[in-house]
Short mmCIF file of C-alpha atoms in Angstrom, two decimals:
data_model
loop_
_atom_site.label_atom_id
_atom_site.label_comp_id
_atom_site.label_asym_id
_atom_site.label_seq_id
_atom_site.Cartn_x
_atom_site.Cartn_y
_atom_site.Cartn_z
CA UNK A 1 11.56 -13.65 25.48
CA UNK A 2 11.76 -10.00 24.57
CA UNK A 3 8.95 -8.63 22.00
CA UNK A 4 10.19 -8.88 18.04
CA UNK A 5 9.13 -5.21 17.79
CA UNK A 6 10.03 -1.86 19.47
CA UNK A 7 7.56 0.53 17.84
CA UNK A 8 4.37 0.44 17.01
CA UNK A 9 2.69 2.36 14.06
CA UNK A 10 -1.40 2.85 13.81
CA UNK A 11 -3.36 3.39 10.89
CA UNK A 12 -5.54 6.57 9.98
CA UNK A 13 -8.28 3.63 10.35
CA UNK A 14 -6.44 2.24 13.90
CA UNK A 15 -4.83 -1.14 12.55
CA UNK A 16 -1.51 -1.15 14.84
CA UNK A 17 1.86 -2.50 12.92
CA UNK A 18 4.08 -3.84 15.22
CA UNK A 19 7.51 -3.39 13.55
CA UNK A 20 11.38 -2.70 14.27
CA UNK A 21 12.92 0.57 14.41
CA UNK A 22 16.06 -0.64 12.67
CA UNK A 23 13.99 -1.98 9.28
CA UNK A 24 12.68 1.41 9.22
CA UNK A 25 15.67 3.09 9.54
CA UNK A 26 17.40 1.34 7.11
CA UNK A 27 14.80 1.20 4.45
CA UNK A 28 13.46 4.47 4.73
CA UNK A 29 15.49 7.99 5.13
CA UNK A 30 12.69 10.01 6.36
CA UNK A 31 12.23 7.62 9.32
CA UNK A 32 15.70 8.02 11.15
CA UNK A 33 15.26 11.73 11.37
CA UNK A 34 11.25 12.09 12.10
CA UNK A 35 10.38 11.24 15.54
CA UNK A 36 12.56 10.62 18.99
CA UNK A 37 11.36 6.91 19.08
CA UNK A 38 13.01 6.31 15.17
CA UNK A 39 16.48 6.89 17.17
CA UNK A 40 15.91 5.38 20.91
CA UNK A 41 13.09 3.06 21.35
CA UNK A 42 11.71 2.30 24.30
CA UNK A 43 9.73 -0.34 26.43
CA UNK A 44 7.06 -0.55 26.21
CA UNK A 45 7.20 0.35 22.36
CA UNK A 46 5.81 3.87 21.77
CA UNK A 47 2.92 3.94 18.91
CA UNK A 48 3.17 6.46 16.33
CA UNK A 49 0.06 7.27 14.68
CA UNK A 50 0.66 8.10 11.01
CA UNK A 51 -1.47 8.72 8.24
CA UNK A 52 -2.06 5.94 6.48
CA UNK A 53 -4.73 3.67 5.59
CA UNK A 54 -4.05 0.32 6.83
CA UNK A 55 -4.01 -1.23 3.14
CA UNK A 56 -1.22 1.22 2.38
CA UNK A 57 0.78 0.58 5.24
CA UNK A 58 0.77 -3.51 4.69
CA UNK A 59 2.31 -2.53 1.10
CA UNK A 60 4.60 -0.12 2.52
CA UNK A 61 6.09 -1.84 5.69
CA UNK A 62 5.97 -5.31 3.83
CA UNK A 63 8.96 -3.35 1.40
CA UNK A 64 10.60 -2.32 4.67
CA UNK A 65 11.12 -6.17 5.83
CA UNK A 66 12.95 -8.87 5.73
CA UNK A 67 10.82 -10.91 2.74
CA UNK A 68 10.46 -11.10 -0.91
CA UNK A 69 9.00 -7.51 -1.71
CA UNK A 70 5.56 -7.17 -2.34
CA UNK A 71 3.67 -7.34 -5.60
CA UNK A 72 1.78 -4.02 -6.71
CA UNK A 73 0.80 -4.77 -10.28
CA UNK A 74 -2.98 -6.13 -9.04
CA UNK A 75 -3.83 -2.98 -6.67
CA UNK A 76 -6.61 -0.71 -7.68
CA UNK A 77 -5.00 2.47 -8.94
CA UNK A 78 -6.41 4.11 -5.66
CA UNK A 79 -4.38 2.23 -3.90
CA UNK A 80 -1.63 2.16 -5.70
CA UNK A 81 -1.71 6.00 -5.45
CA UNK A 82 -1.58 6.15 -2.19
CA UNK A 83 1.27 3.51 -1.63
CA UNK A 84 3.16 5.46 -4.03
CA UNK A 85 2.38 9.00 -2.58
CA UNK A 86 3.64 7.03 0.76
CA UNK A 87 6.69 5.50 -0.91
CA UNK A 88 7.81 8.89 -1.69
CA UNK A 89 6.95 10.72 1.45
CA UNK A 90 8.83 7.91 3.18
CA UNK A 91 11.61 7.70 0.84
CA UNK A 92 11.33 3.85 0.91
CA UNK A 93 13.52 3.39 -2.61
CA UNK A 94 13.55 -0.33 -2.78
CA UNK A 95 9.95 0.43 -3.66
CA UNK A 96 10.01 3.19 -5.82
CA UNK A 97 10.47 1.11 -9.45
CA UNK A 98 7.57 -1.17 -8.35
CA UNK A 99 5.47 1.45 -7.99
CA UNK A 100 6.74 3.00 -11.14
CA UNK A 101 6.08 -0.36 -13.32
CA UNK A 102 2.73 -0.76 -11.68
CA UNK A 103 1.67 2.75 -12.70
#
């Protein structure tokens, strides 16, 4: 049966996310226009190293799937920083007023 991902992203600290283009294209602006393998991905997946802490990307990408949205309110403020610094760089909205409340 065929893989239920077609990208992979990797952590500043090397975690790898297995994940679907299309989630990230819908839930996230910046995604569709930032690298070739947002628009046409390929097999095997590509892996796209981004910036991130690990932490921050289970927070981000778990807003960016099919689930109940994450909660936020119990992070350390670091953290919560640095989702919400992502969350904007990303332009993930659904997660913008959690982050907000949180803060």
């Amino acid at each position: 049966s065929p893989p239920h991902y077609d990208i992979i992203l990797r952590s500043s600290d090397g975690i790898y996310f297995p994940f679907l283009v299309d989630h990230l294209k819908v839930h996230s602006a910046f995604f569709e226009l930032a690298h070739p393998s947002f628009s046409s991905p390929t097999y095997p997946p590509s892996c796209i190293d981004l910036p991130e802490k690990s932490s921050t990307l289970t927070f981000l990408l778990a807003f960016m799937s099919r689930q109940r949205p994450p909660t936020v309110q119990a992070l350390q403020f670091d953290d919560l920083l640095a989702l919400a610094q992502s969350v904007q760089n990303y332009r993930v909205y659904s997660a913008m007023a959690s982050c907000k409340r949180a803060m």
